[in-house]
Amino acid sequence: MEFIDYYKVLGIDKTASEEDIKKAYRKLARKLHPDLNPNDKEAHKKFQAINEANEVLSDPEKRKKYDQYGKDWQHADQFEQQRQQQRHQQSQYSGGQHFGEDDDRDFSSFFESMFGGSGSRSRQTKFRGQDYNAELKLGLTDAMVTHQQTLTVNGKNVRITIPAGIENGQVIKLKGYGAPGVNGGPAGDLYITFVIAPHPHFKRMGNDLYTNATIDLYTALLGGETTIDTLNGKVKLKVNPETQYGTKIRLKGKGFPVYKKEGEAGDLFVTYDIKLPTHLTEKEKTLFTELSQLK
């Protein structure tokens, strides 16, 4: 497994505080978010990398293991367990004599047990199972509501509940859904990366949604009403007189649900396009000419 320097990924020092880690992650997440880089595969990979780095470094226990064991941090518990067992066994073989730190670092029995070594030590050592990784693809409307889905991982069906507001590229962990452990050891974990397909009419940025609505020239000039589609159904809007092309309005609370915060949602921003009339009759052309002369 190739070593990944999580500190370098987030652009911080090893002495960074929890607040430094949080700020660095937020800054990079805003820059590399897949919704802002829909066709940039490299940005998508970097977004996944900063999510992984943040998950480890923002957890004090995981960070401690990572700092001590590097790329093998996920197996820290096994190493510590094996070290304790080896110390105990050496003490028994030597009649209670302590061998010292250098002997304590000898992990030969650890690898013997992994690859079929003989003796009681092999039978006693327990190893955590391998982690699994999977991708789950969703539509934008699917990600708006809490729902259940079943996915197949290594021939097994896993039924999961997906909270509303899940983000593109977000990774969640299902503890114990990885490969089974060895010699009675704990199972690995399952990491699921969510891939949310772009929507043809709505763009998501964080918890806010953006869309365009077309109104005719007469409504734009004189005011009136128009009905637009949202991801939650249709909404009737009042259009002010003399509305200009590109005017943007905000519909509070009509955006995307906030992840794991029931009842909270972002906003929906609607930008007006104005459709000009075509195939004008002679009378309409005359009226527009007269109007232009008045101005």
PDB file of C-alpha atoms in Angstrom:
ATOM      1  CA  MET A   1       0.000   0.000   0.000  1.00  0.00           C
ATOM      2  CA  GLU A   2       1.498   3.330  -1.088  1.00  0.00           C
ATOM      3  CA  PHE A   3       2.050   5.883   1.669  1.00  0.00           C
ATOM      4  CA  ILE A   4      -0.133   9.004   1.411  1.00  0.00           C
ATOM      5  CA  ASP A   5       1.003  12.054   3.351  1.00  0.00           C
ATOM      6  CA  TYR A   6      -2.318  13.370   4.652  1.00  0.00           C
ATOM      7  CA  TYR A   7      -0.655  16.495   6.009  1.00  0.00           C
ATOM      8  CA  LYS A   8       0.708  17.293   2.552  1.00  0.00           C
ATOM      9  CA  VAL A   9      -2.707  16.590   0.985  1.00  0.00           C
ATOM     10  CA  LEU A  10      -4.269  19.296   3.186  1.00  0.00           C
ATOM     11  CA  GLY A  11      -1.249  21.586   2.922  1.00  0.00           C
ATOM     12  CA  ILE A  12      -0.586  21.737   6.683  1.00  0.00           C
ATOM     13  CA  ASP A  13       2.226  20.943   9.122  1.00  0.00           C
ATOM     14  CA  LYS A  14       2.281  17.950  11.447  1.00  0.00           C
ATOM     15  CA  THR A  15       1.905  20.381  14.345  1.00  0.00           C
ATOM     16  CA  ALA A  16      -1.406  21.718  12.956  1.00  0.00           C
ATOM     17  CA  SER A  17      -4.236  22.149  15.439  1.00  0.00           C
ATOM     18  CA  GLU A  18      -7.742  20.715  14.985  1.00  0.00           C
ATOM     19  CA  GLU A  19      -8.926  24.171  13.906  1.00  0.00           C
ATOM     20  CA  ASP A  20      -6.083  24.404  11.341  1.00  0.00           C
ATOM     21  CA  ILE A  21      -7.140  21.047   9.904  1.00  0.00           C
ATOM     22  CA  LYS A  22     -10.776  22.122   9.718  1.00  0.00           C
ATOM     23  CA  LYS A  23      -9.937  25.423   7.964  1.00  0.00           C
ATOM     24  CA  ALA A  24      -7.598  23.760   5.462  1.00  0.00           C
ATOM     25  CA  TYR A  25     -10.193  21.111   4.598  1.00  0.00           C
ATOM     26  CA  ARG A  26     -13.010  23.638   4.124  1.00  0.00           C
ATOM     27  CA  LYS A  27     -10.859  25.834   1.891  1.00  0.00           C
ATOM     28  CA  LEU A  28      -9.855  22.931  -0.369  1.00  0.00           C
ATOM     29  CA  ALA A  29     -13.371  21.434  -0.389  1.00  0.00           C
ATOM     30  CA  ARG A  30     -14.804  24.702  -1.713  1.00  0.00           C
ATOM     31  CA  LYS A  31     -12.151  24.810  -4.438  1.00  0.00           C
ATOM     32  CA  LEU A  32     -12.257  21.143  -5.498  1.00  0.00           C
ATOM     33  CA  HIS A  33     -15.959  20.347  -5.033  1.00  0.00           C
ATOM     34  CA  PRO A  34     -17.162  18.169  -7.964  1.00  0.00           C
ATOM     35  CA  ASP A  35     -20.115  20.497  -8.589  1.00  0.00           C
ATOM     36  CA  LEU A  36     -17.640  23.279  -9.384  1.00  0.00           C
ATOM     37  CA  ASN A  37     -15.451  20.981 -11.498  1.00  0.00           C
ATOM     38  CA  PRO A  38     -17.955  18.673 -13.226  1.00  0.00           C
ATOM     39  CA  ASN A  39     -15.596  17.591 -16.038  1.00  0.00           C
ATOM     40  CA  ASP A  40     -12.313  17.615 -14.115  1.00  0.00           C
ATOM     41  CA  LYS A  41     -11.401  14.034 -13.123  1.00  0.00           C
ATOM     42  CA  GLU A  42      -8.231  15.223 -11.395  1.00  0.00           C
ATOM     43  CA  ALA A  43     -10.221  17.614  -9.185  1.00  0.00           C
ATOM     44  CA  HIS A  44     -12.570  14.730  -8.310  1.00  0.00           C
ATOM     45  CA  LYS A  45      -9.600  12.563  -7.232  1.00  0.00           C
ATOM     46  CA  LYS A  46      -8.192  15.398  -5.140  1.00  0.00           C
ATOM     47  CA  PHE A  47     -11.603  15.950  -3.521  1.00  0.00           C
ATOM     48  CA  GLN A  48     -11.690  12.289  -2.500  1.00  0.00           C
ATOM     49  CA  ALA A  49      -8.118  12.571  -1.179  1.00  0.00           C
ATOM     50  CA  ILE A  50      -8.870  15.584   1.040  1.00  0.00           C
ATOM     51  CA  ASN A  51     -11.982  13.821   2.374  1.00  0.00           C
ATOM     52  CA  GLU A  52      -9.845  10.809   3.300  1.00  0.00           C
ATOM     53  CA  ALA A  53      -7.152  12.999   4.871  1.00  0.00           C
ATOM     54  CA  ASN A  54      -9.710  14.977   6.858  1.00  0.00           C
ATOM     55  CA  GLU A  55     -11.424  11.829   8.139  1.00  0.00           C
ATOM     56  CA  VAL A  56      -8.124  10.579   9.597  1.00  0.00           C
ATOM     57  CA  LEU A  57      -6.518  13.807  10.840  1.00  0.00           C
ATOM     58  CA  SER A  58      -9.688  15.283  12.350  1.00  0.00           C
ATOM     59  CA  ASP A  59     -10.082  12.198  14.571  1.00  0.00           C
ATOM     60  CA  PRO A  60      -7.520  12.410  17.425  1.00  0.00           C
ATOM     61  CA  GLU A  61      -7.319   8.628  17.847  1.00  0.00           C
ATOM     62  CA  LYS A  62      -6.853   7.946  14.132  1.00  0.00           C
ATOM     63  CA  ARG A  63      -4.355  10.792  13.851  1.00  0.00           C
ATOM     64  CA  LYS A  64      -2.265   9.336  16.698  1.00  0.00           C
ATOM     65  CA  LYS A  65      -2.142   5.935  14.977  1.00  0.00           C
ATOM     66  CA  TYR A  66      -1.341   7.549  11.613  1.00  0.00           C
ATOM     67  CA  ASP A  67       1.525   9.579  13.097  1.00  0.00           C
ATOM     68  CA  GLN A  68       2.997   6.445  14.682  1.00  0.00           C
ATOM     69  CA  TYR A  69       2.457   3.810  11.986  1.00  0.00           C
ATOM     70  CA  GLY A  70       2.159   5.769   8.721  1.00  0.00           C
ATOM     71  CA  LYS A  71       0.586   3.744   5.913  1.00  0.00           C
ATOM     72  CA  ASP A  72      -0.057   0.848   8.327  1.00  0.00           C
ATOM     73  CA  TRP A  73      -2.057   2.975  10.777  1.00  0.00           C
ATOM     74  CA  GLN A  74      -5.228   0.953  10.182  1.00  0.00           C
ATOM     75  CA  HIS A  75      -3.421  -2.117  11.544  1.00  0.00           C
ATOM     76  CA  ALA A  76      -2.115  -0.330  14.646  1.00  0.00           C
ATOM     77  CA  ASP A  77      -4.289  -2.389  16.984  1.00  0.00           C
ATOM     78  CA  GLN A  78      -2.962  -5.645  15.519  1.00  0.00           C
ATOM     79  CA  PHE A  79       0.632  -4.472  15.852  1.00  0.00           C
ATOM     80  CA  GLU A  80       0.100  -3.477  19.459  1.00  0.00           C
ATOM     81  CA  GLN A  81      -1.657  -6.727  20.253  1.00  0.00           C
ATOM     82  CA  GLN A  82       1.114  -8.754  18.624  1.00  0.00           C
ATOM     83  CA  ARG A  83       3.762  -6.751  20.452  1.00  0.00           C
ATOM     84  CA  GLN A  84       2.113  -7.467  23.795  1.00  0.00           C
ATOM     85  CA  GLN A  85       1.757 -11.160  23.002  1.00  0.00           C
ATOM     86  CA  GLN A  86       5.371 -11.392  21.911  1.00  0.00           C
ATOM     87  CA  ARG A  87       6.568  -9.618  25.055  1.00  0.00           C
ATOM     88  CA  HIS A  88       4.544 -12.058  27.159  1.00  0.00           C
ATOM     89  CA  GLN A  89       5.879 -15.087  25.264  1.00  0.00           C
ATOM     90  CA  GLN A  90       9.478 -13.907  25.480  1.00  0.00           C
ATOM     91  CA  SER A  91       9.042 -13.417  29.184  1.00  0.00           C
ATOM     92  CA  GLN A  92       7.781 -17.009  29.517  1.00  0.00           C
ATOM     93  CA  TYR A  93      10.604 -18.487  27.420  1.00  0.00           C
ATOM     94  CA  SER A  94      13.274 -16.562  29.338  1.00  0.00           C
ATOM     95  CA  GLY A  95      11.895 -17.307  32.784  1.00  0.00           C
ATOM     96  CA  GLY A  96      10.729 -13.758  33.287  1.00  0.00           C
ATOM     97  CA  GLN A  97      13.799 -12.023  31.781  1.00  0.00           C
ATOM     98  CA  HIS A  98      13.053  -8.837  29.829  1.00  0.00           C
ATOM     99  CA  PHE A  99      14.632  -8.700  26.377  1.00  0.00           C
ATOM    100  CA  GLY A 100      14.510  -4.919  25.827  1.00  0.00           C
ATOM    101  CA  GLU A 101      13.062  -2.554  23.226  1.00  0.00           C
ATOM    102  CA  ASP A 102      15.039  -3.848  20.224  1.00  0.00           C
ATOM    103  CA  ASP A 103      13.652  -7.357  20.659  1.00  0.00           C
ATOM    104  CA  ASP A 104      10.213  -5.871  21.275  1.00  0.00           C
ATOM    105  CA  ARG A 105      10.236  -4.447  17.759  1.00  0.00           C
ATOM    106  CA  ASP A 106      10.755  -7.862  16.145  1.00  0.00           C
ATOM    107  CA  PHE A 107       7.503  -8.620  14.300  1.00  0.00           C
ATOM    108  CA  SER A 108       8.645 -11.935  12.760  1.00  0.00           C
ATOM    109  CA  SER A 109       5.925 -13.866  14.566  1.00  0.00           C
ATOM    110  CA  PHE A 110       3.368 -11.358  13.322  1.00  0.00           C
ATOM    111  CA  PHE A 111       4.224 -12.184   9.704  1.00  0.00           C
ATOM    112  CA  GLU A 112       4.557 -15.903  10.449  1.00  0.00           C
ATOM    113  CA  SER A 113       0.976 -16.002  11.623  1.00  0.00           C
ATOM    114  CA  MET A 114      -0.175 -14.021   8.606  1.00  0.00           C
ATOM    115  CA  PHE A 115       1.409 -16.437   6.144  1.00  0.00           C
ATOM    116  CA  GLY A 116       0.689 -19.724   7.875  1.00  0.00           C
ATOM    117  CA  GLY A 117       3.429 -19.962  10.504  1.00  0.00           C
ATOM    118  CA  SER A 118       3.249 -22.940  12.844  1.00  0.00           C
ATOM    119  CA  GLY A 119       2.982 -23.160  16.599  1.00  0.00           C
ATOM    120  CA  SER A 120       0.694 -21.826  19.274  1.00  0.00           C
ATOM    121  CA  ARG A 121       1.488 -18.225  18.421  1.00  0.00           C
ATOM    122  CA  SER A 122      -0.154 -18.607  14.995  1.00  0.00           C
ATOM    123  CA  ARG A 123      -3.318 -19.982  16.584  1.00  0.00           C
ATOM    124  CA  GLN A 124      -3.517 -17.191  19.144  1.00  0.00           C
ATOM    125  CA  THR A 125      -3.010 -14.207  16.851  1.00  0.00           C
ATOM    126  CA  LYS A 126      -6.159 -12.522  15.555  1.00  0.00           C
ATOM    127  CA  PHE A 127      -6.151 -10.257  12.522  1.00  0.00           C
ATOM    128  CA  ARG A 128      -8.619  -7.679  11.332  1.00  0.00           C
ATOM    129  CA  GLY A 129     -10.177  -8.313   7.950  1.00  0.00           C
ATOM    130  CA  GLN A 130      -9.470  -6.255   4.842  1.00  0.00           C
ATOM    131  CA  ASP A 131     -11.460  -3.073   4.164  1.00  0.00           C
ATOM    132  CA  TYR A 132     -13.725  -2.946   1.121  1.00  0.00           C
ATOM    133  CA  ASN A 133     -14.397   0.066  -1.106  1.00  0.00           C
ATOM    134  CA  ALA A 134     -17.519   0.575  -3.215  1.00  0.00           C
ATOM    135  CA  GLU A 135     -19.196   3.293  -5.287  1.00  0.00           C
ATOM    136  CA  LEU A 136     -22.893   4.073  -5.170  1.00  0.00           C
ATOM    137  CA  LYS A 137     -24.405   6.219  -7.918  1.00  0.00           C
ATOM    138  CA  LEU A 138     -27.423   8.416  -7.184  1.00  0.00           C
ATOM    139  CA  GLY A 139     -29.511  10.998  -9.007  1.00  0.00           C
ATOM    140  CA  LEU A 140     -29.839  14.473  -7.506  1.00  0.00           C
ATOM    141  CA  THR A 141     -33.474  13.833  -6.587  1.00  0.00           C
ATOM    142  CA  ASP A 142     -32.484  10.555  -4.878  1.00  0.00           C
ATOM    143  CA  ALA A 143     -29.993  12.407  -2.681  1.00  0.00           C
ATOM    144  CA  MET A 144     -32.721  14.816  -1.539  1.00  0.00           C
ATOM    145  CA  VAL A 145     -34.590  12.284   0.562  1.00  0.00           C
ATOM    146  CA  THR A 146     -33.589   9.760   3.199  1.00  0.00           C
ATOM    147  CA  HIS A 147     -34.082   6.321   1.680  1.00  0.00           C
ATOM    148  CA  GLN A 148     -32.780   2.774   1.689  1.00  0.00           C
ATOM    149  CA  GLN A 149     -30.824   1.005  -1.008  1.00  0.00           C
ATOM    150  CA  THR A 150     -29.296  -2.428  -1.390  1.00  0.00           C
ATOM    151  CA  LEU A 151     -25.852  -2.828  -2.908  1.00  0.00           C
ATOM    152  CA  THR A 152     -23.882  -5.993  -3.590  1.00  0.00           C
ATOM    153  CA  VAL A 153     -20.359  -6.179  -2.197  1.00  0.00           C
ATOM    154  CA  ASN A 154     -18.300  -9.335  -2.847  1.00  0.00           C
ATOM    155  CA  GLY A 155     -21.445 -11.319  -3.544  1.00  0.00           C
ATOM    156  CA  LYS A 156     -23.280 -10.167  -0.426  1.00  0.00           C
ATOM    157  CA  ASN A 157     -26.274  -7.830  -0.337  1.00  0.00           C
ATOM    158  CA  VAL A 158     -25.863  -4.886   2.023  1.00  0.00           C
ATOM    159  CA  ARG A 159     -28.930  -2.774   2.827  1.00  0.00           C
ATOM    160  CA  ILE A 160     -28.080   0.763   3.895  1.00  0.00           C
ATOM    161  CA  THR A 161     -29.998   3.897   4.826  1.00  0.00           C
ATOM    162  CA  ILE A 162     -28.840   6.978   2.891  1.00  0.00           C
ATOM    163  CA  PRO A 163     -29.483  10.251   4.739  1.00  0.00           C
ATOM    164  CA  ALA A 164     -30.916  13.167   2.776  1.00  0.00           C
ATOM    165  CA  GLY A 165     -28.298  15.726   1.757  1.00  0.00           C
ATOM    166  CA  ILE A 166     -25.463  13.318   0.941  1.00  0.00           C
ATOM    167  CA  GLU A 167     -22.810  15.045  -1.230  1.00  0.00           C
ATOM    168  CA  ASN A 168     -21.099  14.018  -4.436  1.00  0.00           C
ATOM    169  CA  GLY A 169     -17.780  12.400  -3.525  1.00  0.00           C
ATOM    170  CA  GLN A 170     -18.725  11.955   0.140  1.00  0.00           C
ATOM    171  CA  VAL A 171     -17.426   8.789   1.775  1.00  0.00           C
ATOM    172  CA  ILE A 172     -19.175   6.965   4.624  1.00  0.00           C
ATOM    173  CA  LYS A 173     -17.908   3.983   6.592  1.00  0.00           C
ATOM    174  CA  LEU A 174     -19.926   0.919   7.551  1.00  0.00           C
ATOM    175  CA  LYS A 175     -18.059  -0.722  10.413  1.00  0.00           C
ATOM    176  CA  GLY A 176     -17.666  -4.478  10.169  1.00  0.00           C
ATOM    177  CA  TYR A 177     -18.966  -4.840   6.594  1.00  0.00           C
ATOM    178  CA  GLY A 178     -15.551  -5.611   5.100  1.00  0.00           C
ATOM    179  CA  ALA A 179     -13.756  -8.948   4.808  1.00  0.00           C
ATOM    180  CA  PRO A 180     -14.015 -11.324   7.785  1.00  0.00           C
ATOM    181  CA  GLY A 181     -11.138 -11.386  10.250  1.00  0.00           C
ATOM    182  CA  VAL A 182      -8.570 -14.156  10.624  1.00  0.00           C
ATOM    183  CA  ASN A 183      -8.450 -16.411  13.678  1.00  0.00           C
ATOM    184  CA  GLY A 184     -11.549 -14.768  15.100  1.00  0.00           C
ATOM    185  CA  GLY A 185     -10.324 -11.241  14.488  1.00  0.00           C
ATOM    186  CA  PRO A 186     -12.772  -8.397  13.731  1.00  0.00           C
ATOM    187  CA  ALA A 187     -14.115  -7.865  10.231  1.00  0.00           C
ATOM    188  CA  GLY A 188     -12.867  -4.962   8.123  1.00  0.00           C
ATOM    189  CA  ASP A 189     -14.959  -1.949   7.214  1.00  0.00           C
ATOM    190  CA  LEU A 190     -16.829  -0.952   4.071  1.00  0.00           C
ATOM    191  CA  TYR A 191     -16.158   2.512   2.635  1.00  0.00           C
ATOM    192  CA  ILE A 192     -18.833   3.792   0.251  1.00  0.00           C
ATOM    193  CA  THR A 193     -18.147   6.720  -2.083  1.00  0.00           C
ATOM    194  CA  PHE A 194     -21.279   8.451  -3.386  1.00  0.00           C
ATOM    195  CA  VAL A 195     -21.360   9.599  -6.998  1.00  0.00           C
ATOM    196  CA  ILE A 196     -24.243  11.979  -7.715  1.00  0.00           C
ATOM    197  CA  ALA A 197     -25.036  12.537 -11.374  1.00  0.00           C
ATOM    198  CA  PRO A 198     -25.469  16.115 -12.665  1.00  0.00           C
ATOM    199  CA  HIS A 199     -29.066  17.302 -13.097  1.00  0.00           C
ATOM    200  CA  PRO A 200     -30.122  18.818 -16.457  1.00  0.00           C
ATOM    201  CA  HIS A 201     -31.880  21.825 -14.858  1.00  0.00           C
ATOM    202  CA  PHE A 202     -30.470  22.288 -11.369  1.00  0.00           C
ATOM    203  CA  LYS A 203     -26.923  22.915 -10.184  1.00  0.00           C
ATOM    204  CA  ARG A 204     -25.994  22.161  -6.601  1.00  0.00           C
ATOM    205  CA  MET A 205     -23.411  24.115  -4.643  1.00  0.00           C
ATOM    206  CA  GLY A 206     -23.258  22.973  -1.044  1.00  0.00           C
ATOM    207  CA  ASN A 207     -26.838  23.082   0.212  1.00  0.00           C
ATOM    208  CA  ASP A 208     -28.002  25.683  -2.337  1.00  0.00           C
ATOM    209  CA  LEU A 209     -29.578  24.992  -5.720  1.00  0.00           C
ATOM    210  CA  TYR A 210     -29.393  27.140  -8.858  1.00  0.00           C
ATOM    211  CA  THR A 211     -31.719  27.114 -11.850  1.00  0.00           C
ATOM    212  CA  ASN A 212     -32.997  29.336 -14.684  1.00  0.00           C
ATOM    213  CA  ALA A 213     -36.588  30.327 -15.436  1.00  0.00           C
ATOM    214  CA  THR A 214     -37.834  31.806 -18.709  1.00  0.00           C
ATOM    215  CA  ILE A 215     -40.443  34.581 -18.787  1.00  0.00           C
ATOM    216  CA  ASP A 216     -41.873  36.348 -21.825  1.00  0.00           C
ATOM    217  CA  LEU A 217     -41.130  39.949 -22.711  1.00  0.00           C
ATOM    218  CA  TYR A 218     -44.558  41.226 -21.671  1.00  0.00           C
ATOM    219  CA  THR A 219     -44.370  39.680 -18.200  1.00  0.00           C
ATOM    220  CA  ALA A 220     -40.860  41.067 -17.775  1.00  0.00           C
ATOM    221  CA  LEU A 221     -42.010  44.586 -18.740  1.00  0.00           C
ATOM    222  CA  LEU A 222     -45.426  44.745 -17.101  1.00  0.00           C
ATOM    223  CA  GLY A 223     -45.026  42.265 -14.230  1.00  0.00           C
ATOM    224  CA  GLY A 224     -47.201  39.272 -13.477  1.00  0.00           C
ATOM    225  CA  GLU A 225     -46.752  35.659 -12.395  1.00  0.00           C
ATOM    226  CA  THR A 226     -44.844  32.638 -13.602  1.00  0.00           C
ATOM    227  CA  THR A 227     -44.713  29.030 -12.457  1.00  0.00           C
ATOM    228  CA  ILE A 228     -41.384  27.221 -12.130  1.00  0.00           C
ATOM    229  CA  ASP A 229     -40.361  23.649 -11.385  1.00  0.00           C
ATOM    230  CA  THR A 230     -38.360  22.847  -8.257  1.00  0.00           C
ATOM    231  CA  LEU A 231     -37.066  19.486  -7.064  1.00  0.00           C
ATOM    232  CA  ASN A 232     -40.015  19.482  -4.637  1.00  0.00           C
ATOM    233  CA  GLY A 233     -42.721  20.381  -7.144  1.00  0.00           C
ATOM    234  CA  LYS A 234     -44.038  23.534  -8.826  1.00  0.00           C
ATOM    235  CA  VAL A 235     -43.901  27.001  -7.287  1.00  0.00           C
ATOM    236  CA  LYS A 236     -45.728  30.156  -8.439  1.00  0.00           C
ATOM    237  CA  LEU A 237     -43.630  33.327  -8.427  1.00  0.00           C
ATOM    238  CA  LYS A 238     -44.550  36.986  -8.609  1.00  0.00           C
ATOM    239  CA  VAL A 239     -42.610  38.880 -11.284  1.00  0.00           C
ATOM    240  CA  ASN A 240     -42.014  42.566 -10.672  1.00  0.00           C
ATOM    241  CA  PRO A 241     -42.550  45.080 -13.518  1.00  0.00           C
ATOM    242  CA  GLU A 242     -39.439  45.960 -15.546  1.00  0.00           C
ATOM    243  CA  THR A 243     -37.612  42.805 -14.534  1.00  0.00           C
ATOM    244  CA  GLN A 244     -34.260  42.732 -16.313  1.00  0.00           C
ATOM    245  CA  TYR A 245     -32.569  39.802 -18.038  1.00  0.00           C
ATOM    246  CA  GLY A 246     -30.349  37.947 -15.548  1.00  0.00           C
ATOM    247  CA  THR A 247     -32.294  39.088 -12.476  1.00  0.00           C
ATOM    248  CA  LYS A 248     -31.710  36.591  -9.668  1.00  0.00           C
ATOM    249  CA  ILE A 249     -34.165  35.860  -6.857  1.00  0.00           C
ATOM    250  CA  ARG A 250     -33.782  33.655  -3.795  1.00  0.00           C
ATOM    251  CA  LEU A 251     -36.353  31.207  -2.488  1.00  0.00           C
ATOM    252  CA  LYS A 252     -35.389  30.592   1.124  1.00  0.00           C
ATOM    253  CA  GLY A 253     -35.462  26.990   2.280  1.00  0.00           C
ATOM    254  CA  LYS A 254     -36.228  25.613  -1.206  1.00  0.00           C
ATOM    255  CA  GLY A 255     -32.716  24.304  -1.774  1.00  0.00           C
ATOM    256  CA  PHE A 256     -31.052  21.016  -0.791  1.00  0.00           C
ATOM    257  CA  PRO A 257     -31.583  19.340   2.607  1.00  0.00           C
ATOM    258  CA  VAL A 258     -28.732  19.784   5.083  1.00  0.00           C
ATOM    259  CA  TYR A 259     -27.003  16.456   5.761  1.00  0.00           C
ATOM    260  CA  LYS A 260     -28.263  14.844   8.984  1.00  0.00           C
ATOM    261  CA  LYS A 261     -30.126  17.997  10.053  1.00  0.00           C
ATOM    262  CA  GLU A 262     -33.798  17.236   9.619  1.00  0.00           C
ATOM    263  CA  GLY A 263     -35.957  20.200   8.660  1.00  0.00           C
ATOM    264  CA  GLU A 264     -33.020  22.357   7.494  1.00  0.00           C
ATOM    265  CA  ALA A 265     -32.377  23.151   3.841  1.00  0.00           C
ATOM    266  CA  GLY A 266     -30.418  25.562   1.697  1.00  0.00           C
ATOM    267  CA  ASP A 267     -31.915  28.109  -0.698  1.00  0.00           C
ATOM    268  CA  LEU A 268     -32.988  27.997  -4.325  1.00  0.00           C
ATOM    269  CA  PHE A 269     -31.629  30.756  -6.572  1.00  0.00           C
ATOM    270  CA  VAL A 270     -33.610  31.443  -9.745  1.00  0.00           C
ATOM    271  CA  THR A 271     -32.141  33.470 -12.617  1.00  0.00           C
ATOM    272  CA  TYR A 272     -34.607  34.932 -15.131  1.00  0.00           C
ATOM    273  CA  ASP A 273     -34.155  34.519 -18.863  1.00  0.00           C
ATOM    274  CA  ILE A 274     -36.384  36.654 -21.092  1.00  0.00           C
ATOM    275  CA  LYS A 275     -37.850  35.140 -24.235  1.00  0.00           C
ATOM    276  CA  LEU A 276     -38.295  37.654 -27.037  1.00  0.00           C
ATOM    277  CA  PRO A 277     -41.346  37.304 -29.298  1.00  0.00           C
ATOM    278  CA  THR A 278     -40.808  35.952 -32.806  1.00  0.00           C
ATOM    279  CA  HIS A 279     -42.841  35.902 -36.045  1.00  0.00           C
ATOM    280  CA  LEU A 280     -44.255  39.370 -35.372  1.00  0.00           C
ATOM    281  CA  THR A 281     -47.300  40.500 -37.345  1.00  0.00           C
ATOM    282  CA  GLU A 282     -47.225  43.819 -39.173  1.00  0.00           C
ATOM    283  CA  LYS A 283     -49.425  45.337 -36.492  1.00  0.00           C
ATOM    284  CA  GLU A 284     -47.064  44.144 -33.743  1.00  0.00           C
ATOM    285  CA  LYS A 285     -44.083  45.575 -35.614  1.00  0.00           C
ATOM    286  CA  THR A 286     -45.910  48.904 -35.944  1.00  0.00           C
ATOM    287  CA  LEU A 287     -46.681  48.977 -32.234  1.00  0.00           C
ATOM    288  CA  PHE A 288     -43.090  48.199 -31.289  1.00  0.00           C
ATOM    289  CA  THR A 289     -41.894  50.914 -33.675  1.00  0.00           C
ATOM    290  CA  GLU A 290     -44.213  53.420 -32.059  1.00  0.00           C
ATOM    291  CA  LEU A 291     -42.995  52.325 -28.624  1.00  0.00           C
ATOM    292  CA  SER A 292     -39.349  52.743 -29.626  1.00  0.00           C
ATOM    293  CA  GLN A 293     -40.091  56.279 -30.904  1.00  0.00           C
ATOM    294  CA  LEU A 294     -41.704  57.178 -27.575  1.00  0.00           C
ATOM    295  CA  LYS A 295     -38.470  56.258 -25.754  1.00  0.00           C
TER     296      LYS A 295
END
